PDB file of C-alpha atoms and ligand atoms in Angstrom:
ATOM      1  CA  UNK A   1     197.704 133.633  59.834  1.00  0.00           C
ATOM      2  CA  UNK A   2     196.265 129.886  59.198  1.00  0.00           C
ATOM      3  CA  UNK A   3     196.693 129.345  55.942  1.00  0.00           C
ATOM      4  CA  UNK A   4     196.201 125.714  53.596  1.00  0.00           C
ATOM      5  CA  UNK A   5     198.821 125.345  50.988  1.00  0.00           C
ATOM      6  CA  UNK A   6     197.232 122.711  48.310  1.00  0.00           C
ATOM      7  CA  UNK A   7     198.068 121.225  44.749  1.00  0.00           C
ATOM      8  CA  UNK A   8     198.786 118.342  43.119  1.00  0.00           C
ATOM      9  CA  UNK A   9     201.731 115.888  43.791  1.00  0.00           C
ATOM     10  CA  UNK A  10     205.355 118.079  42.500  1.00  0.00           C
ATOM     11  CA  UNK A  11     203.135 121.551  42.951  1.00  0.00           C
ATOM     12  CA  UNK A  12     205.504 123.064  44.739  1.00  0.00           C
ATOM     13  CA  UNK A  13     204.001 122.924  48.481  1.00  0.00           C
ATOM     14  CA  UNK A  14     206.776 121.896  50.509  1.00  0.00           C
ATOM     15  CA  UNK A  15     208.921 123.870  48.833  1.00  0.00           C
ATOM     16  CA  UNK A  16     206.534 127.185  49.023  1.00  0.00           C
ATOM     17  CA  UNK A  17     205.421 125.612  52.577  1.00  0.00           C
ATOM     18  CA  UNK A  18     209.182 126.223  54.258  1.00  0.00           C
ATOM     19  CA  UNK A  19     209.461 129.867  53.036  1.00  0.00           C
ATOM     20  CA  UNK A  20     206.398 131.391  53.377  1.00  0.00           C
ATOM     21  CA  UNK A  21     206.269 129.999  57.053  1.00  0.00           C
ATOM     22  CA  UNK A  22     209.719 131.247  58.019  1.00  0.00           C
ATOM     23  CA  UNK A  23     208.576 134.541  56.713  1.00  0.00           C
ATOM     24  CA  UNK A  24     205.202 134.512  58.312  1.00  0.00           C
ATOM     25  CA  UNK A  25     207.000 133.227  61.494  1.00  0.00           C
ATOM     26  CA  UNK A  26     204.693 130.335  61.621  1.00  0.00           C
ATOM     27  CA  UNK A  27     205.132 126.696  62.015  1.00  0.00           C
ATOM     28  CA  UNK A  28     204.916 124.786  58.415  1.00  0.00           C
ATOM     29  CA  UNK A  29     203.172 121.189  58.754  1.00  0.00           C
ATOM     30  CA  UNK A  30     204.073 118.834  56.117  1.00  0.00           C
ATOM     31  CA  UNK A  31     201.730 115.923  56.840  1.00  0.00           C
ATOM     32  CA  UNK A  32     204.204 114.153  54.064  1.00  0.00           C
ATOM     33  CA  UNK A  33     207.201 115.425  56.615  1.00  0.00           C
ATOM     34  CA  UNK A  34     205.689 113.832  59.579  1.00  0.00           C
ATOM     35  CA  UNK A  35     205.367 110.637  57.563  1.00  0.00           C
ATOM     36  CA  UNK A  36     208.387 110.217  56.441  1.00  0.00           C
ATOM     37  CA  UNK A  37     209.794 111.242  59.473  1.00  0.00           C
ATOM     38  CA  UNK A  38     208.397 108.203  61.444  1.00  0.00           C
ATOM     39  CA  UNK A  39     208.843 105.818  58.271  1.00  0.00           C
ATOM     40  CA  UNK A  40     212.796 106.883  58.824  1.00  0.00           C
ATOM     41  CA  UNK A  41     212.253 106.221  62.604  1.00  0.00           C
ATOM     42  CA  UNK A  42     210.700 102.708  61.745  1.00  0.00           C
ATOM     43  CA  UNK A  43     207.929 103.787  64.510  1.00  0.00           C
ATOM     44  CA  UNK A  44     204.312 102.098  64.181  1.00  0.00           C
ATOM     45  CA  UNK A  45     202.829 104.721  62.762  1.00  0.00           C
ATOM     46  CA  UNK A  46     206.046 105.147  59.937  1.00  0.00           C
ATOM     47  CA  UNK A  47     205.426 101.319  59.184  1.00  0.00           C
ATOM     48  CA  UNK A  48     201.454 102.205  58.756  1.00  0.00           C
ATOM     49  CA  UNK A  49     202.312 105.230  56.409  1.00  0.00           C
ATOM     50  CA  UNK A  50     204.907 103.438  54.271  1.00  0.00           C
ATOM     51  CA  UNK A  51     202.524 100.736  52.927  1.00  0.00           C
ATOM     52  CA  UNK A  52     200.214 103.543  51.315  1.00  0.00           C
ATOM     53  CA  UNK A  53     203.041 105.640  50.660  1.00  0.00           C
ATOM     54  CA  UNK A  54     204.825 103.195  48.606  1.00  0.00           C
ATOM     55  CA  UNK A  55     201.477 102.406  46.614  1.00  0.00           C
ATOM     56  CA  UNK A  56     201.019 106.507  45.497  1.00  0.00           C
ATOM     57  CA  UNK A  57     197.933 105.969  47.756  1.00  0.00           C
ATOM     58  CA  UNK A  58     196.552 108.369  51.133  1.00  0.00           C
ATOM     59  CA  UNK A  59     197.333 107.392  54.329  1.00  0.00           C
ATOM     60  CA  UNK A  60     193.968 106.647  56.119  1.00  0.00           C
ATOM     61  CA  UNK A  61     192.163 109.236  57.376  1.00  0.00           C
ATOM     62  CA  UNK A  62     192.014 108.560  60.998  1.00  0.00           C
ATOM     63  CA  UNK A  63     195.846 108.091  60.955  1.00  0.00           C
ATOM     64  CA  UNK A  64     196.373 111.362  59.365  1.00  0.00           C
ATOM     65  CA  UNK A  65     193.725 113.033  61.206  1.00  0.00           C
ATOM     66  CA  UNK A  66     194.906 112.503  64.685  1.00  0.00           C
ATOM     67  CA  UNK A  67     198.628 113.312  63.856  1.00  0.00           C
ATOM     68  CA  UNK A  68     197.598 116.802  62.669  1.00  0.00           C
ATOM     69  CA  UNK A  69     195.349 117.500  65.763  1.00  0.00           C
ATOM     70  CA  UNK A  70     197.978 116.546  68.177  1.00  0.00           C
ATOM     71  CA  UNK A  71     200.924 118.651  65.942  1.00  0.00           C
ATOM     72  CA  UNK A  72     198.086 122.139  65.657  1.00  0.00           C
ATOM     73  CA  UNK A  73     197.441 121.921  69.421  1.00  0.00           C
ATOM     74  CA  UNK A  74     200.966 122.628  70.184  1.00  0.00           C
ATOM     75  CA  UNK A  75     202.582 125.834  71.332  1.00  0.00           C
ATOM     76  CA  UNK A  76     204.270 127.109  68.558  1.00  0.00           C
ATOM     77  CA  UNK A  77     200.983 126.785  66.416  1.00  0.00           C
ATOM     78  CA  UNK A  78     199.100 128.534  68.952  1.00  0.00           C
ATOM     79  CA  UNK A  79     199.333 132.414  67.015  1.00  0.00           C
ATOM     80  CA  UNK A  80     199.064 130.306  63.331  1.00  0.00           C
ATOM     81  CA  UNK A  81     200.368 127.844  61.060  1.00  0.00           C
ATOM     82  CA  UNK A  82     200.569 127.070  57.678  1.00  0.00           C
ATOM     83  CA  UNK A  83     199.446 123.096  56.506  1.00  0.00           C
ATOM     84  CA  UNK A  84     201.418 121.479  53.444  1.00  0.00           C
ATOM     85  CA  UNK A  85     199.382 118.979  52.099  1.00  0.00           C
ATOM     86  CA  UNK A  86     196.411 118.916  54.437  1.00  0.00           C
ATOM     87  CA  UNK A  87     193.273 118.473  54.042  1.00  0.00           C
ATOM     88  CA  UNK A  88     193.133 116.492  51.388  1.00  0.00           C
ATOM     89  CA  UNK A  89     189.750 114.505  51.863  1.00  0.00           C
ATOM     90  CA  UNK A  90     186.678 115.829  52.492  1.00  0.00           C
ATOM     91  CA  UNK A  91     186.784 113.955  55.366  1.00  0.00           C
ATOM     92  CA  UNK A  92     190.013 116.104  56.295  1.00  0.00           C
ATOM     93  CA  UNK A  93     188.311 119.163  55.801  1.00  0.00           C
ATOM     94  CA  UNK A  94     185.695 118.186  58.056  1.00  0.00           C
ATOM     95  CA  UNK A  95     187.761 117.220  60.851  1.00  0.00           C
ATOM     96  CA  UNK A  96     190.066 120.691  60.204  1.00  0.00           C
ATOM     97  CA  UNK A  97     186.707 122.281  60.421  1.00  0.00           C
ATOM     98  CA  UNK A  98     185.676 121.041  64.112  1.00  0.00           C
ATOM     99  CA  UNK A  99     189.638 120.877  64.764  1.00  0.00           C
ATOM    100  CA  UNK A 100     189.530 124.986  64.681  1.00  0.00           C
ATOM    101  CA  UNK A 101     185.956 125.340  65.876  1.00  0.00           C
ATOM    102  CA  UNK A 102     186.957 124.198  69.593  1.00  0.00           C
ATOM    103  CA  UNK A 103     190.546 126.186  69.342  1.00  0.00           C
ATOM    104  CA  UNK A 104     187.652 129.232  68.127  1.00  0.00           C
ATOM    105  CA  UNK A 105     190.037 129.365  65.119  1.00  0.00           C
ATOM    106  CA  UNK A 106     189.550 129.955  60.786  1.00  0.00           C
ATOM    107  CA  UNK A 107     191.333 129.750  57.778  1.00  0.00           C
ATOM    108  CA  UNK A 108     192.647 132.778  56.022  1.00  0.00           C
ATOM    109  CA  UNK A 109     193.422 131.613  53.178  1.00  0.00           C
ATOM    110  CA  UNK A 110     193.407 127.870  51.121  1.00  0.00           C
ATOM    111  CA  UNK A 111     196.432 128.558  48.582  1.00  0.00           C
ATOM    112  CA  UNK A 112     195.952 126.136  45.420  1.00  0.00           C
ATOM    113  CA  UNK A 113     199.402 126.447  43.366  1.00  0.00           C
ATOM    114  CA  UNK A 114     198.649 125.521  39.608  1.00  0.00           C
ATOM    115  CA  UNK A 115     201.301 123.523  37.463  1.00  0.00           C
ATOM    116  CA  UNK A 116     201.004 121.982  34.291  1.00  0.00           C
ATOM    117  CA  UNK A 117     200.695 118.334  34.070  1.00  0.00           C
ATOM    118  CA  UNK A 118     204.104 117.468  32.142  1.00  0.00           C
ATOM    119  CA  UNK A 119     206.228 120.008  34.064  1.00  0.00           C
ATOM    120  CA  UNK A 120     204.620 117.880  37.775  1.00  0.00           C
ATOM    121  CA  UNK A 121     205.991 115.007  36.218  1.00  0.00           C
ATOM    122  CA  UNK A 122     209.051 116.109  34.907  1.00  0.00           C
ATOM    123  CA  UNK A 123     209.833 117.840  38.354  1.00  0.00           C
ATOM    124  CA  UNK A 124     209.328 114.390  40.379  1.00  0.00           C
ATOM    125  CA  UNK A 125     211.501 112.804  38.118  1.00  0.00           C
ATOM    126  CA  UNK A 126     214.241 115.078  38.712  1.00  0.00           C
ATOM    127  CA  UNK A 127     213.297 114.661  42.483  1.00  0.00           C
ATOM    128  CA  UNK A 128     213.274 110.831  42.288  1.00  0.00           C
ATOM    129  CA  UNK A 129     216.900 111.218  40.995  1.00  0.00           C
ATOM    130  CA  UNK A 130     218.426 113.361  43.374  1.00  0.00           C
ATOM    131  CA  UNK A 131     216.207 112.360  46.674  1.00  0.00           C
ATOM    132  CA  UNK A 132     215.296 108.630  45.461  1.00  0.00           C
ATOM    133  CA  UNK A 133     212.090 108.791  47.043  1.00  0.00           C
ATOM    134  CA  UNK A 134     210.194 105.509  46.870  1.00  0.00           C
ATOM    135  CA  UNK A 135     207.050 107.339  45.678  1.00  0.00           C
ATOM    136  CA  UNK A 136     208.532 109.204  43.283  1.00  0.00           C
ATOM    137  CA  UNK A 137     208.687 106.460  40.731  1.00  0.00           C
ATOM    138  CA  UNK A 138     206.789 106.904  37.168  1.00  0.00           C
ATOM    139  CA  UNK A 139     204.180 104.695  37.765  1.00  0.00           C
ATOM    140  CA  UNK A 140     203.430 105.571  41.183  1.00  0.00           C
ATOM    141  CA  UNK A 141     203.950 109.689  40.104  1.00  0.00           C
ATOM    142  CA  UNK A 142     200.554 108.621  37.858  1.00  0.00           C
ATOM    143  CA  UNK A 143     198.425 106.981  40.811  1.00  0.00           C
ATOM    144  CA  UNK A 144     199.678 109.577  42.922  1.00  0.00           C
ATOM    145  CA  UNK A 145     197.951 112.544  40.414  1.00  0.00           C
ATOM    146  CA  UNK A 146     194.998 110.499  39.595  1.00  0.00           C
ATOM    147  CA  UNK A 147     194.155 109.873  43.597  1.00  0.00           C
ATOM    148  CA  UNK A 148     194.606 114.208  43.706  1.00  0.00           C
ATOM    149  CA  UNK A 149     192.435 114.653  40.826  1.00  0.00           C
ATOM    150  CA  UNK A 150     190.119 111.615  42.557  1.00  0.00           C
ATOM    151  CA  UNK A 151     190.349 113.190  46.310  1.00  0.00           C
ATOM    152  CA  UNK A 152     191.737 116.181  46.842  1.00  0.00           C
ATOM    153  CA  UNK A 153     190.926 118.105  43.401  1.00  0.00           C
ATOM    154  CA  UNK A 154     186.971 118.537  44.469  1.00  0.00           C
ATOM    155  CA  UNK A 155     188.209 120.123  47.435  1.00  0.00           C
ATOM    156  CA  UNK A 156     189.099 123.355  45.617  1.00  0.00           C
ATOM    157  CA  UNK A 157     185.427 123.784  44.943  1.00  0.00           C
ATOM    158  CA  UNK A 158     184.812 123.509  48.826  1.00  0.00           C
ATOM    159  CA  UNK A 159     187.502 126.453  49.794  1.00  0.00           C
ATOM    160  CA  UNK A 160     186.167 128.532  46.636  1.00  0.00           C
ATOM    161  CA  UNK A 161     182.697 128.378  47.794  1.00  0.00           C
ATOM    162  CA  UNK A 162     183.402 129.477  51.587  1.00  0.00           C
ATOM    163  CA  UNK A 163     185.266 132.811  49.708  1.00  0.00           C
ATOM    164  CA  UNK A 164     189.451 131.629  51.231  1.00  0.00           C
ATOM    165  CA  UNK A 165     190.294 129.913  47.545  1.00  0.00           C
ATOM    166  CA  UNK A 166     193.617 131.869  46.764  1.00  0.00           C
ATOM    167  CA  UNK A 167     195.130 130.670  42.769  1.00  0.00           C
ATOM    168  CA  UNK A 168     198.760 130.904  42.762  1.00  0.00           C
ATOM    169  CA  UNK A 169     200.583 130.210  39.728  1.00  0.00           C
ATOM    170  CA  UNK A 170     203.063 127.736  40.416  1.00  0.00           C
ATOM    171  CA  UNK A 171     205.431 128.060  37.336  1.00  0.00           C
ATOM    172  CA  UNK A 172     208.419 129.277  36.615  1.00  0.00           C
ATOM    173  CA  UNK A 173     211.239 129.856  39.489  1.00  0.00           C
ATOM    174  CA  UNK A 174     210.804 129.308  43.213  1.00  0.00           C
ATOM    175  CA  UNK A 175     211.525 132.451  43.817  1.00  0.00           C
ATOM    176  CA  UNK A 176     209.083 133.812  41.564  1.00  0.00           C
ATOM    177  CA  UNK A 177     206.283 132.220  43.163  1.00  0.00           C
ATOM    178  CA  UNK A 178     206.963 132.787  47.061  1.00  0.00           C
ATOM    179  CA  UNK A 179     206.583 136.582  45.222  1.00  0.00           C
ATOM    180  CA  UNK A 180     203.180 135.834  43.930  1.00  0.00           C
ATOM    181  CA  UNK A 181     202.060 133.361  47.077  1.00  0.00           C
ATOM    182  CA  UNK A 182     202.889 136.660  49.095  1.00  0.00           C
ATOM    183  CA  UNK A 183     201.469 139.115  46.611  1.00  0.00           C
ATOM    184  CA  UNK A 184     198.158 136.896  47.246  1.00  0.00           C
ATOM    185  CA  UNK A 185     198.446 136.465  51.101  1.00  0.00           C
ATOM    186  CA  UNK A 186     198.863 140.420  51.359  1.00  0.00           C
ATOM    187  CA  UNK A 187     195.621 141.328  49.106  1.00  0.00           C
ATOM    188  CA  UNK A 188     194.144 138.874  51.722  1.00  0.00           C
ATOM    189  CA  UNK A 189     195.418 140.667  54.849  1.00  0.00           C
ATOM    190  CA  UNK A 190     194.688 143.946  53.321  1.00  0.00           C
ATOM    191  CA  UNK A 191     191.124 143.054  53.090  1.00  0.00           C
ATOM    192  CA  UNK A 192     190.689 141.448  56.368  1.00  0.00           C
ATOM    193  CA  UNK A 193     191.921 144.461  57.746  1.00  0.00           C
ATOM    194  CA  UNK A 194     189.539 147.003  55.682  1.00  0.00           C
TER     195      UNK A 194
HETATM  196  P1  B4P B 201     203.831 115.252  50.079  1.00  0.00           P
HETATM  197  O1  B4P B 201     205.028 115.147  50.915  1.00  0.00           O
HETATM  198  O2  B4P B 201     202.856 116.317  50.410  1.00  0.00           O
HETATM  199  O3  B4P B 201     204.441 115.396  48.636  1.00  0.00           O
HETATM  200  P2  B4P B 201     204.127 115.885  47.206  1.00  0.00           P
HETATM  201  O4  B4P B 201     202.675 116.190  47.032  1.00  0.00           O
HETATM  202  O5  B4P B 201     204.730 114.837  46.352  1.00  0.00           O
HETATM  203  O6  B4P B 201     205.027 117.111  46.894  1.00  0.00           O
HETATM  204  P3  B4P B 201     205.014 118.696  46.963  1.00  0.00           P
HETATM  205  O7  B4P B 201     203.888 119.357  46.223  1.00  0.00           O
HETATM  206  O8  B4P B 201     205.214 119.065  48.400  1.00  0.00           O
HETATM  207  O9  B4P B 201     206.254 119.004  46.088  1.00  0.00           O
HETATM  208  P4  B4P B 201     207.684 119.596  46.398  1.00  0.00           P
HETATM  209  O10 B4P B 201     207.647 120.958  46.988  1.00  0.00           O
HETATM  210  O11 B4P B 201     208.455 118.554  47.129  1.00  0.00           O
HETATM  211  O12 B4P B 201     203.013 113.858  50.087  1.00  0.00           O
HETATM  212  C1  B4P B 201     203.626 112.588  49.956  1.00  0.00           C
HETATM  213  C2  B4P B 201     202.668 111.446  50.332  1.00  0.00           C
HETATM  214  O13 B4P B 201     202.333 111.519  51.760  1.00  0.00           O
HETATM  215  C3  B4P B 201     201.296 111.432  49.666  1.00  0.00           C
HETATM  216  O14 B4P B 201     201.326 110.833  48.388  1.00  0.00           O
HETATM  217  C4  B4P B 201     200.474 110.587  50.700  1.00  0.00           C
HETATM  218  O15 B4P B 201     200.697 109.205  50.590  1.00  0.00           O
HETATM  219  C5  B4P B 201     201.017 111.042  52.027  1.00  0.00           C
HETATM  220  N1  B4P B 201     200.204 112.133  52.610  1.00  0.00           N
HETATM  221  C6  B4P B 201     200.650 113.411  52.839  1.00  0.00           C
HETATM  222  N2  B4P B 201     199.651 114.164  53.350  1.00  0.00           N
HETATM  223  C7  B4P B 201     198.550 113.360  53.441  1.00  0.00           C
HETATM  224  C8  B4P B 201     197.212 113.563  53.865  1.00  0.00           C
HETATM  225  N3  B4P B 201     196.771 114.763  54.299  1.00  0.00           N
HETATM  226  N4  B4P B 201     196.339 112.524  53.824  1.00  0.00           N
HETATM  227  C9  B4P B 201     196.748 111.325  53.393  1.00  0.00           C
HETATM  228  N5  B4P B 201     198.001 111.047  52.963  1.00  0.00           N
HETATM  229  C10 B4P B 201     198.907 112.056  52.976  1.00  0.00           C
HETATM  230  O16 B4P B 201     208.219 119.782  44.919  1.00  0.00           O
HETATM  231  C11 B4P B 201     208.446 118.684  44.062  1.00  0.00           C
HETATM  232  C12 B4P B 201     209.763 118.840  43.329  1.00  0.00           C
HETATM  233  O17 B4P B 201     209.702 119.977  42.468  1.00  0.00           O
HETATM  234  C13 B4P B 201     210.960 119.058  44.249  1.00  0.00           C
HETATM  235  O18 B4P B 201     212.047 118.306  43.787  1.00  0.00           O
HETATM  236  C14 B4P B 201     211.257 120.546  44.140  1.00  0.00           C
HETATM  237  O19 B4P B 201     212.616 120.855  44.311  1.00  0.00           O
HETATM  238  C15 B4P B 201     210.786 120.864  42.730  1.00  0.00           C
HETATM  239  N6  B4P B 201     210.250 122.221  42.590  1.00  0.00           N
HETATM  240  C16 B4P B 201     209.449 122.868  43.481  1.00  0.00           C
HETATM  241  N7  B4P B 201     209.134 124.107  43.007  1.00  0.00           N
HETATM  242  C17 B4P B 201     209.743 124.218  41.762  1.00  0.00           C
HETATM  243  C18 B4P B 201     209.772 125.243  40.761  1.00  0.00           C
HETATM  244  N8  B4P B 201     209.128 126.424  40.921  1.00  0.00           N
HETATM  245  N9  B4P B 201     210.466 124.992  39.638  1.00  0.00           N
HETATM  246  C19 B4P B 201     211.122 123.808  39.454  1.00  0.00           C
HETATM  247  N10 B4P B 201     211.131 122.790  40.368  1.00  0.00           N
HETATM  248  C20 B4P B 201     210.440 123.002  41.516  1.00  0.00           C
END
């Protein structure tokens, strides 16, 4: 399967992203994992990502865009993969878009996971305490949900009208929703299959 896993900042996507994958037997691209994987490696494009990470803002788009074609074009993605926290422009979903067209490639499904507003913020707190991430700061929490509801929200609209928009409610225990993000992902097989 190619599925999108989207949401706001604290959703739940990486989190969702690393099971479901391992269960589907797919490779799970964390755009934010790349990132700070080269901001930990000090490489150029690390020192890029950090100055817009810092800020709560989105990494340009033809940074973010070129990482993700080179990472989908490798072997392991070749039978499917599942993206954490890409696209999230519309000028992301038009590259995905001619990104799968020449691999002859679609979406399955775009997973939204809902959350309520306090409970995102309360969870990044408790992140920012245990992982001291240098976005996860109150201030920067707020720019970080405002550029989602700015950017990325509108998006929803553009899976929802092309039929994949899955809703997944994102409350409640982790465990709890991998059962519901599969309950979701099944319906979907079922009716490709029918
Ligand atoms: P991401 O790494 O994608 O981070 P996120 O949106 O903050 O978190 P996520 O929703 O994955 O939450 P998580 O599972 O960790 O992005 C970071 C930054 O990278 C962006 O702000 C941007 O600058 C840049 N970036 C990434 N992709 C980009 C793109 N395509 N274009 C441009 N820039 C891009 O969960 C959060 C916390 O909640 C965790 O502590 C977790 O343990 C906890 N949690 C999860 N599920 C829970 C549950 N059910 N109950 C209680 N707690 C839960």
């Amino acid at each position: 399967m190619r599925i999108i896993l989207m949401g706001p900042p604290g959703a739940g996507k990486g989190t969702q992203a690393k099971v479901v994958a391992a269960r589907l037997e797919i490779p799970a691209i964390s755009t934010g994992d790349i990132f700070r994987a080269n901001v930990s490696e000090g490489t150029p494009l690390g020192l890029e990502a950090k100055r817009y990470m810092d800020a709560g803002d989105y990494v340009p788009d033809e940074v973010t865009n070129g990482m993700v074609r080179d990472r989908i074009a490798e072997s392991d993605a070749r039978n499917g993969f599942l993206l954490d926290g890409y696209p999230r422009t519309v000028a992301q979903v038009a590259e995905l878009d001619s990104m799968l067209e020449s691999s002859g490639h679609a979406i399955d499904a775009a997973v939204v996971l809902t959350v309520d507003e306090d409970e995102l913020v309360q969870r990044l707190l408790t992140r920012a305490k245990i992982e001291g991430r240098a976005d996860d700061t109150e201030d920067v929490i707020r720019k970080r949900q405002n550029v989602y509801n700015e950017q990325t929200a509108p998006l929803l609209e553009v899976y929802a009208g092309r039929g994949l928009l899955v809703e997944v409610d994102g409350m409640g225990e982790v465990a709890e929703v991998t059962d519901r993000v599969f309950a979701e992902l099944d319906r979907v097989r079922g009716e490709a299959a029918s």
